[in-house]
PDB file of C-alpha atoms in Angstrom:
ATOM      1  CA  UNK A   1     110.797  55.824  42.988  1.00  0.00           C
ATOM      2  CA  UNK A   2     110.315  55.857  46.742  1.00  0.00           C
ATOM      3  CA  UNK A   3     107.108  55.040  48.452  1.00  0.00           C
ATOM      4  CA  UNK A   4     105.416  58.027  50.073  1.00  0.00           C
ATOM      5  CA  UNK A   5     102.992  57.601  52.961  1.00  0.00           C
ATOM      6  CA  UNK A   6     100.023  59.929  52.811  1.00  0.00           C
ATOM      7  CA  UNK A   7      96.723  59.475  54.511  1.00  0.00           C
ATOM      8  CA  UNK A   8      96.068  56.735  57.084  1.00  0.00           C
ATOM      9  CA  UNK A   9      92.987  54.567  56.810  1.00  0.00           C
ATOM     10  CA  UNK A  10      91.266  54.897  53.417  1.00  0.00           C
ATOM     11  CA  UNK A  11      94.086  56.945  51.840  1.00  0.00           C
ATOM     12  CA  UNK A  12      96.913  54.515  52.650  1.00  0.00           C
ATOM     13  CA  UNK A  13      96.603  52.770  49.306  1.00  0.00           C
ATOM     14  CA  UNK A  14      96.619  56.016  47.343  1.00  0.00           C
ATOM     15  CA  UNK A  15      99.946  57.171  48.795  1.00  0.00           C
ATOM     16  CA  UNK A  16     102.116  54.314  47.547  1.00  0.00           C
ATOM     17  CA  UNK A  17     103.452  56.375  44.639  1.00  0.00           C
ATOM     18  CA  UNK A  18     105.259  59.664  44.946  1.00  0.00           C
ATOM     19  CA  UNK A  19     105.161  60.151  41.192  1.00  0.00           C
ATOM     20  CA  UNK A  20     101.502  60.583  40.549  1.00  0.00           C
ATOM     21  CA  UNK A  21     110.728  82.106  62.365  1.00  0.00           C
ATOM     22  CA  UNK A  22     110.640  85.141  62.878  1.00  0.00           C
ATOM     23  CA  UNK A  23     109.759  86.122  66.482  1.00  0.00           C
ATOM     24  CA  UNK A  24     107.447  89.145  66.492  1.00  0.00           C
ATOM     25  CA  UNK A  25     105.281  90.988  69.022  1.00  0.00           C
ATOM     26  CA  UNK A  26     101.974  89.282  69.708  1.00  0.00           C
ATOM     27  CA  UNK A  27     100.065  92.538  69.701  1.00  0.00           C
ATOM     28  CA  UNK A  28     100.569  93.561  66.086  1.00  0.00           C
ATOM     29  CA  UNK A  29      97.148  94.479  64.641  1.00  0.00           C
ATOM     30  CA  UNK A  30      95.873  92.666  61.565  1.00  0.00           C
ATOM     31  CA  UNK A  31      95.250  95.911  59.718  1.00  0.00           C
ATOM     32  CA  UNK A  32      97.891  98.135  58.176  1.00  0.00           C
ATOM     33  CA  UNK A  33      99.185 101.008  60.247  1.00  0.00           C
ATOM     34  CA  UNK A  34      99.665 104.517  58.925  1.00  0.00           C
ATOM     35  CA  UNK A  35     101.714 107.525  59.893  1.00  0.00           C
ATOM     36  CA  UNK A  36     100.320 110.981  59.154  1.00  0.00           C
ATOM     37  CA  UNK A  37     102.430 114.083  58.546  1.00  0.00           C
ATOM     38  CA  UNK A  38     100.882 117.552  58.292  1.00  0.00           C
ATOM     39  CA  UNK A  39     102.626 120.372  56.416  1.00  0.00           C
ATOM     40  CA  UNK A  40     101.593 124.041  56.544  1.00  0.00           C
ATOM     41  CA  UNK A  41     102.108 126.668  53.869  1.00  0.00           C
ATOM     42  CA  UNK A  42     101.219 130.355  54.054  1.00  0.00           C
ATOM     43  CA  UNK A  43     100.282 132.414  50.994  1.00  0.00           C
ATOM     44  CA  UNK A  44      98.895 135.914  50.501  1.00  0.00           C
ATOM     45  CA  UNK A  45      95.300 136.337  49.406  1.00  0.00           C
ATOM     46  CA  UNK A  46      94.388 137.950  46.118  1.00  0.00           C
ATOM     47  CA  UNK A  47      93.055 141.031  47.897  1.00  0.00           C
ATOM     48  CA  UNK A  48      95.697 143.727  48.516  1.00  0.00           C
ATOM     49  CA  UNK A  49      96.359 144.317  52.170  1.00  0.00           C
ATOM     50  CA  UNK A  50      94.358 141.368  53.473  1.00  0.00           C
ATOM     51  CA  UNK A  51      95.781 138.818  55.926  1.00  0.00           C
ATOM     52  CA  UNK A  52      97.553 135.788  54.445  1.00  0.00           C
ATOM     53  CA  UNK A  53      95.707 132.469  54.363  1.00  0.00           C
ATOM     54  CA  UNK A  54      97.079 129.212  55.752  1.00  0.00           C
ATOM     55  CA  UNK A  55      96.694 125.926  53.870  1.00  0.00           C
ATOM     56  CA  UNK A  56      97.358 122.572  55.582  1.00  0.00           C
ATOM     57  CA  UNK A  57      98.259 119.531  53.472  1.00  0.00           C
ATOM     58  CA  UNK A  58      98.056 116.104  55.075  1.00  0.00           C
ATOM     59  CA  UNK A  59     100.254 113.269  53.767  1.00  0.00           C
ATOM     60  CA  UNK A  60      99.465 109.687  54.825  1.00  0.00           C
ATOM     61  CA  UNK A  61     102.119 106.982  54.579  1.00  0.00           C
ATOM     62  CA  UNK A  62     100.900 103.392  54.755  1.00  0.00           C
ATOM     63  CA  UNK A  63     103.157 100.826  56.444  1.00  0.00           C
ATOM     64  CA  UNK A  64     102.550  97.117  55.857  1.00  0.00           C
ATOM     65  CA  UNK A  65     103.225  94.529  58.553  1.00  0.00           C
ATOM     66  CA  UNK A  66     106.626  92.842  58.571  1.00  0.00           C
ATOM     67  CA  UNK A  67     107.415  89.202  57.841  1.00  0.00           C
ATOM     68  CA  UNK A  68     106.213  86.976  60.664  1.00  0.00           C
ATOM     69  CA  UNK A  69     104.242  89.650  62.513  1.00  0.00           C
ATOM     70  CA  UNK A  70     101.512  88.038  64.607  1.00  0.00           C
ATOM     71  CA  UNK A  71      97.891  89.112  64.934  1.00  0.00           C
ATOM     72  CA  UNK A  72      94.937  87.627  66.809  1.00  0.00           C
ATOM     73  CA  UNK A  73      91.706  87.044  64.893  1.00  0.00           C
ATOM     74  CA  UNK A  74      88.763  88.471  66.813  1.00  0.00           C
ATOM     75  CA  UNK A  75      86.167  85.883  65.828  1.00  0.00           C
ATOM     76  CA  UNK A  76      87.841  82.807  67.310  1.00  0.00           C
ATOM     77  CA  UNK A  77      91.055  83.970  68.991  1.00  0.00           C
ATOM     78  CA  UNK A  78      93.354  82.198  66.517  1.00  0.00           C
ATOM     79  CA  UNK A  79      96.779  83.695  65.824  1.00  0.00           C
ATOM     80  CA  UNK A  80      97.747  84.624  62.274  1.00  0.00           C
ATOM     81  CA  UNK A  81     101.157  85.494  60.820  1.00  0.00           C
ATOM     82  CA  UNK A  82     101.971  87.949  58.046  1.00  0.00           C
ATOM     83  CA  UNK A  83     103.351  86.602  54.769  1.00  0.00           C
ATOM     84  CA  UNK A  84     104.819  89.429  52.685  1.00  0.00           C
ATOM     85  CA  UNK A  85     104.277  89.255  48.954  1.00  0.00           C
ATOM     86  CA  UNK A  86     107.022  87.779  46.810  1.00  0.00           C
ATOM     87  CA  UNK A  87     108.078  85.382  44.091  1.00  0.00           C
ATOM     88  CA  UNK A  88     109.198  81.757  44.377  1.00  0.00           C
ATOM     89  CA  UNK A  89     109.605  78.562  42.361  1.00  0.00           C
ATOM     90  CA  UNK A  90     106.428  76.545  42.980  1.00  0.00           C
ATOM     91  CA  UNK A  91     106.505  72.783  42.440  1.00  0.00           C
ATOM     92  CA  UNK A  92     109.292  70.250  41.921  1.00  0.00           C
ATOM     93  CA  UNK A  93     110.351  68.794  38.583  1.00  0.00           C
ATOM     94  CA  UNK A  94     111.373  65.518  40.247  1.00  0.00           C
ATOM     95  CA  UNK A  95     107.731  64.525  40.837  1.00  0.00           C
ATOM     96  CA  UNK A  96     105.060  64.319  38.146  1.00  0.00           C
ATOM     97  CA  UNK A  97     102.225  65.780  40.209  1.00  0.00           C
ATOM     98  CA  UNK A  98     104.422  68.738  41.199  1.00  0.00           C
ATOM     99  CA  UNK A  99     105.911  69.478  37.775  1.00  0.00           C
ATOM    100  CA  UNK A 100     106.740  71.694  36.136  1.00  0.00           C
ATOM    101  CA  UNK A 101     108.381  73.952  38.676  1.00  0.00           C
ATOM    102  CA  UNK A 102     107.270  77.438  37.690  1.00  0.00           C
ATOM    103  CA  UNK A 103     107.572  81.038  38.834  1.00  0.00           C
ATOM    104  CA  UNK A 104     104.719  82.251  41.011  1.00  0.00           C
ATOM    105  CA  UNK A 105     104.216  85.695  42.516  1.00  0.00           C
ATOM    106  CA  UNK A 106     101.754  86.267  45.348  1.00  0.00           C
ATOM    107  CA  UNK A 107     100.622  89.384  47.156  1.00  0.00           C
ATOM    108  CA  UNK A 108     100.960  89.743  50.915  1.00  0.00           C
ATOM    109  CA  UNK A 109      98.453  87.979  53.150  1.00  0.00           C
ATOM    110  CA  UNK A 110      97.829  86.696  56.666  1.00  0.00           C
ATOM    111  CA  UNK A 111      97.748  82.949  57.343  1.00  0.00           C
ATOM    112  CA  UNK A 112      96.867  81.031  60.492  1.00  0.00           C
ATOM    113  CA  UNK A 113      99.906  80.254  62.612  1.00  0.00           C
ATOM    114  CA  UNK A 114      98.605  76.725  63.216  1.00  0.00           C
ATOM    115  CA  UNK A 115      95.942  74.435  61.895  1.00  0.00           C
ATOM    116  CA  UNK A 116      92.485  75.440  63.137  1.00  0.00           C
ATOM    117  CA  UNK A 117      91.937  73.801  66.514  1.00  0.00           C
ATOM    118  CA  UNK A 118      88.837  71.981  67.669  1.00  0.00           C
ATOM    119  CA  UNK A 119      88.254  74.727  70.242  1.00  0.00           C
ATOM    120  CA  UNK A 120      88.324  77.442  67.567  1.00  0.00           C
ATOM    121  CA  UNK A 121      86.025  75.474  65.267  1.00  0.00           C
ATOM    122  CA  UNK A 122      83.551  74.809  68.076  1.00  0.00           C
ATOM    123  CA  UNK A 123      83.248  78.577  68.550  1.00  0.00           C
ATOM    124  CA  UNK A 124      81.818  78.746  65.040  1.00  0.00           C
ATOM    125  CA  UNK A 125      79.519  75.793  65.764  1.00  0.00           C
ATOM    126  CA  UNK A 126      78.237  77.547  68.888  1.00  0.00           C
ATOM    127  CA  UNK A 127      77.560  80.671  66.825  1.00  0.00           C
ATOM    128  CA  UNK A 128      75.389  78.635  64.462  1.00  0.00           C
ATOM    129  CA  UNK A 129      77.634  79.311  61.450  1.00  0.00           C
ATOM    130  CA  UNK A 130      79.308  75.866  61.178  1.00  0.00           C
ATOM    131  CA  UNK A 131      78.033  72.322  61.395  1.00  0.00           C
ATOM    132  CA  UNK A 132      79.742  70.109  63.965  1.00  0.00           C
ATOM    133  CA  UNK A 133      82.714  67.980  62.950  1.00  0.00           C
ATOM    134  CA  UNK A 134      81.737  64.377  62.271  1.00  0.00           C
ATOM    135  CA  UNK A 135      83.936  63.196  65.151  1.00  0.00           C
ATOM    136  CA  UNK A 136      84.545  65.370  68.203  1.00  0.00           C
ATOM    137  CA  UNK A 137      88.177  65.832  69.220  1.00  0.00           C
ATOM    138  CA  UNK A 138      90.109  67.319  72.117  1.00  0.00           C
ATOM    139  CA  UNK A 139      90.095  71.118  72.171  1.00  0.00           C
ATOM    140  CA  UNK A 140      93.811  71.524  71.458  1.00  0.00           C
ATOM    141  CA  UNK A 141      93.892  69.077  68.537  1.00  0.00           C
ATOM    142  CA  UNK A 142      93.428  70.226  64.945  1.00  0.00           C
ATOM    143  CA  UNK A 143      89.802  69.906  63.943  1.00  0.00           C
ATOM    144  CA  UNK A 144      89.296  67.073  61.438  1.00  0.00           C
ATOM    145  CA  UNK A 145      86.386  65.169  59.891  1.00  0.00           C
ATOM    146  CA  UNK A 146      85.275  68.400  58.243  1.00  0.00           C
ATOM    147  CA  UNK A 147      84.543  68.779  54.531  1.00  0.00           C
ATOM    148  CA  UNK A 148      85.975  71.390  52.196  1.00  0.00           C
ATOM    149  CA  UNK A 149      82.743  73.369  52.505  1.00  0.00           C
ATOM    150  CA  UNK A 150      82.884  73.115  56.304  1.00  0.00           C
ATOM    151  CA  UNK A 151      86.348  74.682  56.130  1.00  0.00           C
ATOM    152  CA  UNK A 152      85.101  77.423  53.808  1.00  0.00           C
ATOM    153  CA  UNK A 153      82.163  78.129  56.143  1.00  0.00           C
ATOM    154  CA  UNK A 154      84.455  78.498  59.150  1.00  0.00           C
ATOM    155  CA  UNK A 155      86.932  80.781  57.398  1.00  0.00           C
ATOM    156  CA  UNK A 156      84.111  82.932  56.017  1.00  0.00           C
ATOM    157  CA  UNK A 157      82.547  83.242  59.474  1.00  0.00           C
ATOM    158  CA  UNK A 158      85.945  84.217  60.885  1.00  0.00           C
ATOM    159  CA  UNK A 159      86.376  86.969  58.275  1.00  0.00           C
ATOM    160  CA  UNK A 160      88.969  84.978  56.329  1.00  0.00           C
ATOM    161  CA  UNK A 161      89.083  82.371  53.548  1.00  0.00           C
ATOM    162  CA  UNK A 162      90.946  79.228  52.611  1.00  0.00           C
ATOM    163  CA  UNK A 163      94.451  79.897  51.258  1.00  0.00           C
ATOM    164  CA  UNK A 164      95.059  79.189  47.616  1.00  0.00           C
ATOM    165  CA  UNK A 165      97.443  76.361  46.879  1.00  0.00           C
ATOM    166  CA  UNK A 166     100.089  78.894  45.828  1.00  0.00           C
ATOM    167  CA  UNK A 167      99.683  80.921  49.022  1.00  0.00           C
ATOM    168  CA  UNK A 168      99.889  77.782  51.134  1.00  0.00           C
ATOM    169  CA  UNK A 169     103.113  76.631  49.447  1.00  0.00           C
ATOM    170  CA  UNK A 170     104.683  80.087  49.605  1.00  0.00           C
ATOM    171  CA  UNK A 171     103.928  80.373  53.337  1.00  0.00           C
ATOM    172  CA  UNK A 172     105.548  76.966  53.816  1.00  0.00           C
ATOM    173  CA  UNK A 173     108.608  77.316  51.531  1.00  0.00           C
ATOM    174  CA  UNK A 174     109.307  81.020  51.162  1.00  0.00           C
ATOM    175  CA  UNK A 175     111.337  82.765  48.444  1.00  0.00           C
ATOM    176  CA  UNK A 176     114.103  80.166  48.826  1.00  0.00           C
ATOM    177  CA  UNK A 177     111.590  77.387  48.031  1.00  0.00           C
ATOM    178  CA  UNK A 178     112.943  75.042  50.709  1.00  0.00           C
ATOM    179  CA  UNK A 179     111.799  71.406  50.485  1.00  0.00           C
ATOM    180  CA  UNK A 180     110.587  71.573  54.097  1.00  0.00           C
ATOM    181  CA  UNK A 181     109.153  74.487  56.049  1.00  0.00           C
ATOM    182  CA  UNK A 182     112.227  74.611  58.305  1.00  0.00           C
ATOM    183  CA  UNK A 183     114.873  74.185  55.592  1.00  0.00           C
ATOM    184  CA  UNK A 184     116.578  71.874  53.117  1.00  0.00           C
ATOM    185  CA  UNK A 185     116.978  68.669  55.148  1.00  0.00           C
ATOM    186  CA  UNK A 186     114.356  66.472  56.775  1.00  0.00           C
ATOM    187  CA  UNK A 187     114.294  66.748  60.582  1.00  0.00           C
ATOM    188  CA  UNK A 188     112.228  64.104  62.416  1.00  0.00           C
ATOM    189  CA  UNK A 189     112.168  66.287  65.543  1.00  0.00           C
ATOM    190  CA  UNK A 190     110.330  69.060  63.666  1.00  0.00           C
ATOM    191  CA  UNK A 191     107.277  67.149  62.475  1.00  0.00           C
ATOM    192  CA  UNK A 192     104.551  64.649  63.387  1.00  0.00           C
ATOM    193  CA  UNK A 193     104.989  61.965  60.718  1.00  0.00           C
ATOM    194  CA  UNK A 194     104.977  58.170  60.369  1.00  0.00           C
ATOM    195  CA  UNK A 195     107.535  57.222  63.008  1.00  0.00           C
ATOM    196  CA  UNK A 196     107.874  54.313  65.415  1.00  0.00           C
ATOM    197  CA  UNK A 197     104.341  55.010  66.673  1.00  0.00           C
ATOM    198  CA  UNK A 198     102.893  54.599  63.166  1.00  0.00           C
ATOM    199  CA  UNK A 199     101.547  51.235  62.017  1.00  0.00           C
ATOM    200  CA  UNK A 200     102.107  51.783  58.287  1.00  0.00           C
ATOM    201  CA  UNK A 201     104.687  49.722  56.386  1.00  0.00           C
ATOM    202  CA  UNK A 202     106.775  52.846  55.672  1.00  0.00           C
ATOM    203  CA  UNK A 203     107.160  53.873  59.321  1.00  0.00           C
ATOM    204  CA  UNK A 204     110.535  55.197  60.458  1.00  0.00           C
ATOM    205  CA  UNK A 205     111.459  52.979  63.400  1.00  0.00           C
ATOM    206  CA  UNK A 206     114.412  55.210  64.330  1.00  0.00           C
ATOM    207  CA  UNK A 207     112.231  58.272  65.021  1.00  0.00           C
ATOM    208  CA  UNK A 208     109.741  58.997  67.796  1.00  0.00           C
ATOM    209  CA  UNK A 209     107.672  62.198  67.591  1.00  0.00           C
ATOM    210  CA  UNK A 210     105.610  61.214  70.598  1.00  0.00           C
ATOM    211  CA  UNK A 211     102.253  60.685  68.876  1.00  0.00           C
ATOM    212  CA  UNK A 212     100.557  57.819  67.080  1.00  0.00           C
ATOM    213  CA  UNK A 213      97.870  60.191  65.771  1.00  0.00           C
ATOM    214  CA  UNK A 214      97.418  63.935  65.566  1.00  0.00           C
ATOM    215  CA  UNK A 215      99.322  66.145  68.016  1.00  0.00           C
ATOM    216  CA  UNK A 216      97.999  69.359  69.597  1.00  0.00           C
ATOM    217  CA  UNK A 217      98.425  72.330  67.259  1.00  0.00           C
ATOM    218  CA  UNK A 218     101.789  74.046  67.575  1.00  0.00           C
ATOM    219  CA  UNK A 219     103.550  71.088  69.207  1.00  0.00           C
ATOM    220  CA  UNK A 220     106.714  71.336  67.049  1.00  0.00           C
ATOM    221  CA  UNK A 221     108.141  74.894  67.180  1.00  0.00           C
ATOM    222  CA  UNK A 222     111.344  73.812  65.421  1.00  0.00           C
ATOM    223  CA  UNK A 223     109.196  73.026  62.389  1.00  0.00           C
ATOM    224  CA  UNK A 224     108.217  76.677  61.897  1.00  0.00           C
ATOM    225  CA  UNK A 225     108.324  78.052  58.380  1.00  0.00           C
ATOM    226  CA  UNK A 226     110.139  81.253  57.393  1.00  0.00           C
ATOM    227  CA  UNK A 227     107.126  83.325  58.555  1.00  0.00           C
ATOM    228  CA  UNK A 228     106.603  81.381  61.772  1.00  0.00           C
ATOM    229  CA  UNK A 229     103.717  79.199  60.567  1.00  0.00           C
ATOM    230  CA  UNK A 230     103.556  75.847  62.371  1.00  0.00           C
ATOM    231  CA  UNK A 231     102.202  72.397  61.443  1.00  0.00           C
ATOM    232  CA  UNK A 232     102.704  72.961  57.718  1.00  0.00           C
ATOM    233  CA  UNK A 233     104.428  69.580  57.526  1.00  0.00           C
ATOM    234  CA  UNK A 234     102.678  66.519  58.927  1.00  0.00           C
ATOM    235  CA  UNK A 235     100.104  66.279  61.718  1.00  0.00           C
ATOM    236  CA  UNK A 236      96.987  66.498  59.490  1.00  0.00           C
ATOM    237  CA  UNK A 237      96.400  67.291  55.837  1.00  0.00           C
ATOM    238  CA  UNK A 238      94.944  70.713  55.042  1.00  0.00           C
ATOM    239  CA  UNK A 239      92.256  71.745  52.597  1.00  0.00           C
ATOM    240  CA  UNK A 240      93.197  74.602  50.245  1.00  0.00           C
ATOM    241  CA  UNK A 241      90.908  76.581  47.969  1.00  0.00           C
ATOM    242  CA  UNK A 242      91.932  75.111  44.591  1.00  0.00           C
ATOM    243  CA  UNK A 243      90.402  72.403  42.468  1.00  0.00           C
ATOM    244  CA  UNK A 244      92.894  69.664  41.576  1.00  0.00           C
ATOM    245  CA  UNK A 245      94.682  70.115  38.282  1.00  0.00           C
ATOM    246  CA  UNK A 246      98.099  70.149  36.576  1.00  0.00           C
ATOM    247  CA  UNK A 247     100.492  73.066  36.736  1.00  0.00           C
ATOM    248  CA  UNK A 248     101.329  75.312  33.811  1.00  0.00           C
ATOM    249  CA  UNK A 249     104.944  76.171  33.020  1.00  0.00           C
ATOM    250  CA  UNK A 250     104.028  79.846  32.677  1.00  0.00           C
ATOM    251  CA  UNK A 251     104.968  82.439  35.259  1.00  0.00           C
ATOM    252  CA  UNK A 252     101.781  83.498  37.062  1.00  0.00           C
ATOM    253  CA  UNK A 253     100.613  85.940  39.701  1.00  0.00           C
ATOM    254  CA  UNK A 254      98.154  84.979  42.450  1.00  0.00           C
ATOM    255  CA  UNK A 255      96.950  81.786  40.720  1.00  0.00           C
ATOM    256  CA  UNK A 256      93.684  80.253  41.911  1.00  0.00           C
ATOM    257  CA  UNK A 257      93.819  76.892  40.128  1.00  0.00           C
ATOM    258  CA  UNK A 258      91.315  75.396  37.665  1.00  0.00           C
ATOM    259  CA  UNK A 259      87.845  76.885  37.324  1.00  0.00           C
ATOM    260  CA  UNK A 260      86.190  73.532  38.004  1.00  0.00           C
ATOM    261  CA  UNK A 261      86.940  69.956  38.939  1.00  0.00           C
ATOM    262  CA  UNK A 262      85.867  66.958  40.984  1.00  0.00           C
ATOM    263  CA  UNK A 263      88.491  66.912  43.756  1.00  0.00           C
ATOM    264  CA  UNK A 264      90.114  69.605  45.899  1.00  0.00           C
ATOM    265  CA  UNK A 265      93.813  69.749  46.696  1.00  0.00           C
ATOM    266  CA  UNK A 266      95.031  68.873  50.181  1.00  0.00           C
ATOM    267  CA  UNK A 267      98.487  69.858  51.390  1.00  0.00           C
ATOM    268  CA  UNK A 268     101.101  69.221  54.075  1.00  0.00           C
ATOM    269  CA  UNK A 269     100.943  65.487  54.746  1.00  0.00           C
ATOM    270  CA  UNK A 270      99.826  63.925  58.003  1.00  0.00           C
ATOM    271  CA  UNK A 271     100.917  61.773  60.916  1.00  0.00           C
ATOM    272  CA  UNK A 272     100.777  58.709  58.624  1.00  0.00           C
ATOM    273  CA  UNK A 273     103.016  60.265  55.934  1.00  0.00           C
ATOM    274  CA  UNK A 274     106.698  59.485  55.450  1.00  0.00           C
ATOM    275  CA  UNK A 275     109.448  62.068  54.999  1.00  0.00           C
ATOM    276  CA  UNK A 276     108.664  62.511  51.309  1.00  0.00           C
ATOM    277  CA  UNK A 277     104.969  62.983  51.964  1.00  0.00           C
ATOM    278  CA  UNK A 278     105.491  65.994  54.222  1.00  0.00           C
ATOM    279  CA  UNK A 279     107.569  67.973  51.711  1.00  0.00           C
ATOM    280  CA  UNK A 280     106.170  71.472  51.231  1.00  0.00           C
ATOM    281  CA  UNK A 281     105.653  70.996  47.488  1.00  0.00           C
ATOM    282  CA  UNK A 282     103.821  67.655  47.808  1.00  0.00           C
ATOM    283  CA  UNK A 283     100.274  67.649  46.416  1.00  0.00           C
ATOM    284  CA  UNK A 284      97.517  65.110  46.947  1.00  0.00           C
ATOM    285  CA  UNK A 285      95.200  65.547  43.984  1.00  0.00           C
ATOM    286  CA  UNK A 286      92.884  62.584  43.711  1.00  0.00           C
ATOM    287  CA  UNK A 287      91.935  59.324  45.329  1.00  0.00           C
ATOM    288  CA  UNK A 288      88.740  59.447  47.324  1.00  0.00           C
ATOM    289  CA  UNK A 289      89.312  62.989  48.591  1.00  0.00           C
ATOM    290  CA  UNK A 290      86.160  64.624  47.302  1.00  0.00           C
ATOM    291  CA  UNK A 291      85.142  68.047  48.588  1.00  0.00           C
ATOM    292  CA  UNK A 292      82.495  66.279  50.662  1.00  0.00           C
ATOM    293  CA  UNK A 293      85.059  64.002  52.371  1.00  0.00           C
ATOM    294  CA  UNK A 294      85.128  64.267  56.180  1.00  0.00           C
ATOM    295  CA  UNK A 295      88.285  62.307  56.849  1.00  0.00           C
ATOM    296  CA  UNK A 296      90.009  61.944  60.236  1.00  0.00           C
ATOM    297  CA  UNK A 297      93.337  63.022  58.679  1.00  0.00           C
ATOM    298  CA  UNK A 298      92.139  66.261  57.025  1.00  0.00           C
ATOM    299  CA  UNK A 299      91.897  69.664  58.685  1.00  0.00           C
ATOM    300  CA  UNK A 300      92.620  73.192  57.453  1.00  0.00           C
ATOM    301  CA  UNK A 301      93.874  76.696  58.212  1.00  0.00           C
ATOM    302  CA  UNK A 302      92.580  80.072  57.029  1.00  0.00           C
ATOM    303  CA  UNK A 303      94.161  83.005  55.212  1.00  0.00           C
ATOM    304  CA  UNK A 304      93.157  86.568  54.543  1.00  0.00           C
ATOM    305  CA  UNK A 305      94.176  89.948  53.172  1.00  0.00           C
TER     306      UNK A 305
END
């Protein structure tokens, strides 16, 4: 069993066990587009000798966005990418907290291209809809020190919501269920993880991602997932909507997790995580990560229909 680095500071002790792009136009609207075709038919009236009547039938064809299409959210200016619905193998049988791997189907949705930045979050604070983060950060850094409810409040204000755990993993892994957002093999150049700049015992002295802490959102374009989502491995952990709980082996559609619980799931790993801790199927389910936690390693991103 290898040792997996998770959260820095208070979560360092909890992470010692691993067992427990498509480039698209930036102007694509976030709503579906439709093409309308009108057809005209002419038929005689029932009255002999009268002029024929004309009936027009309108047919509307709805076209969904394509994989990786990009839209800009009006409320805060954040970019979102389209994740088309599909089926994938969620989880990993090699790790107890991620087993059993099981078939999951999700409908299409939009998800933030990056973690929510401090600048975007402060827009909500200025509007009076969000409370300030516990610790102020630079505008281009992911906002952290926000609770699960703070994340929910922001996404609601922005006209979105937190992604479910299944949506988050599907956006990161795709139908091929890759171990990492960018593919099958770990790439230290694609992620902010525990490298030579990290003070944890599991640091990788051969790698240098350029940051001892969080990096500005979108710093590692080579780490993009199959839909073009960035920062889904490393940098900071991300709140998702679900309560913590074990997986079922059953095939499910649009799962939302347990109905109740005491801890919320966080995903993606952080700058203090090792290569195993930033796998796209990795789940942190317990420890001291209560929904009220405002930890310097936890941020979030939003999703929506």
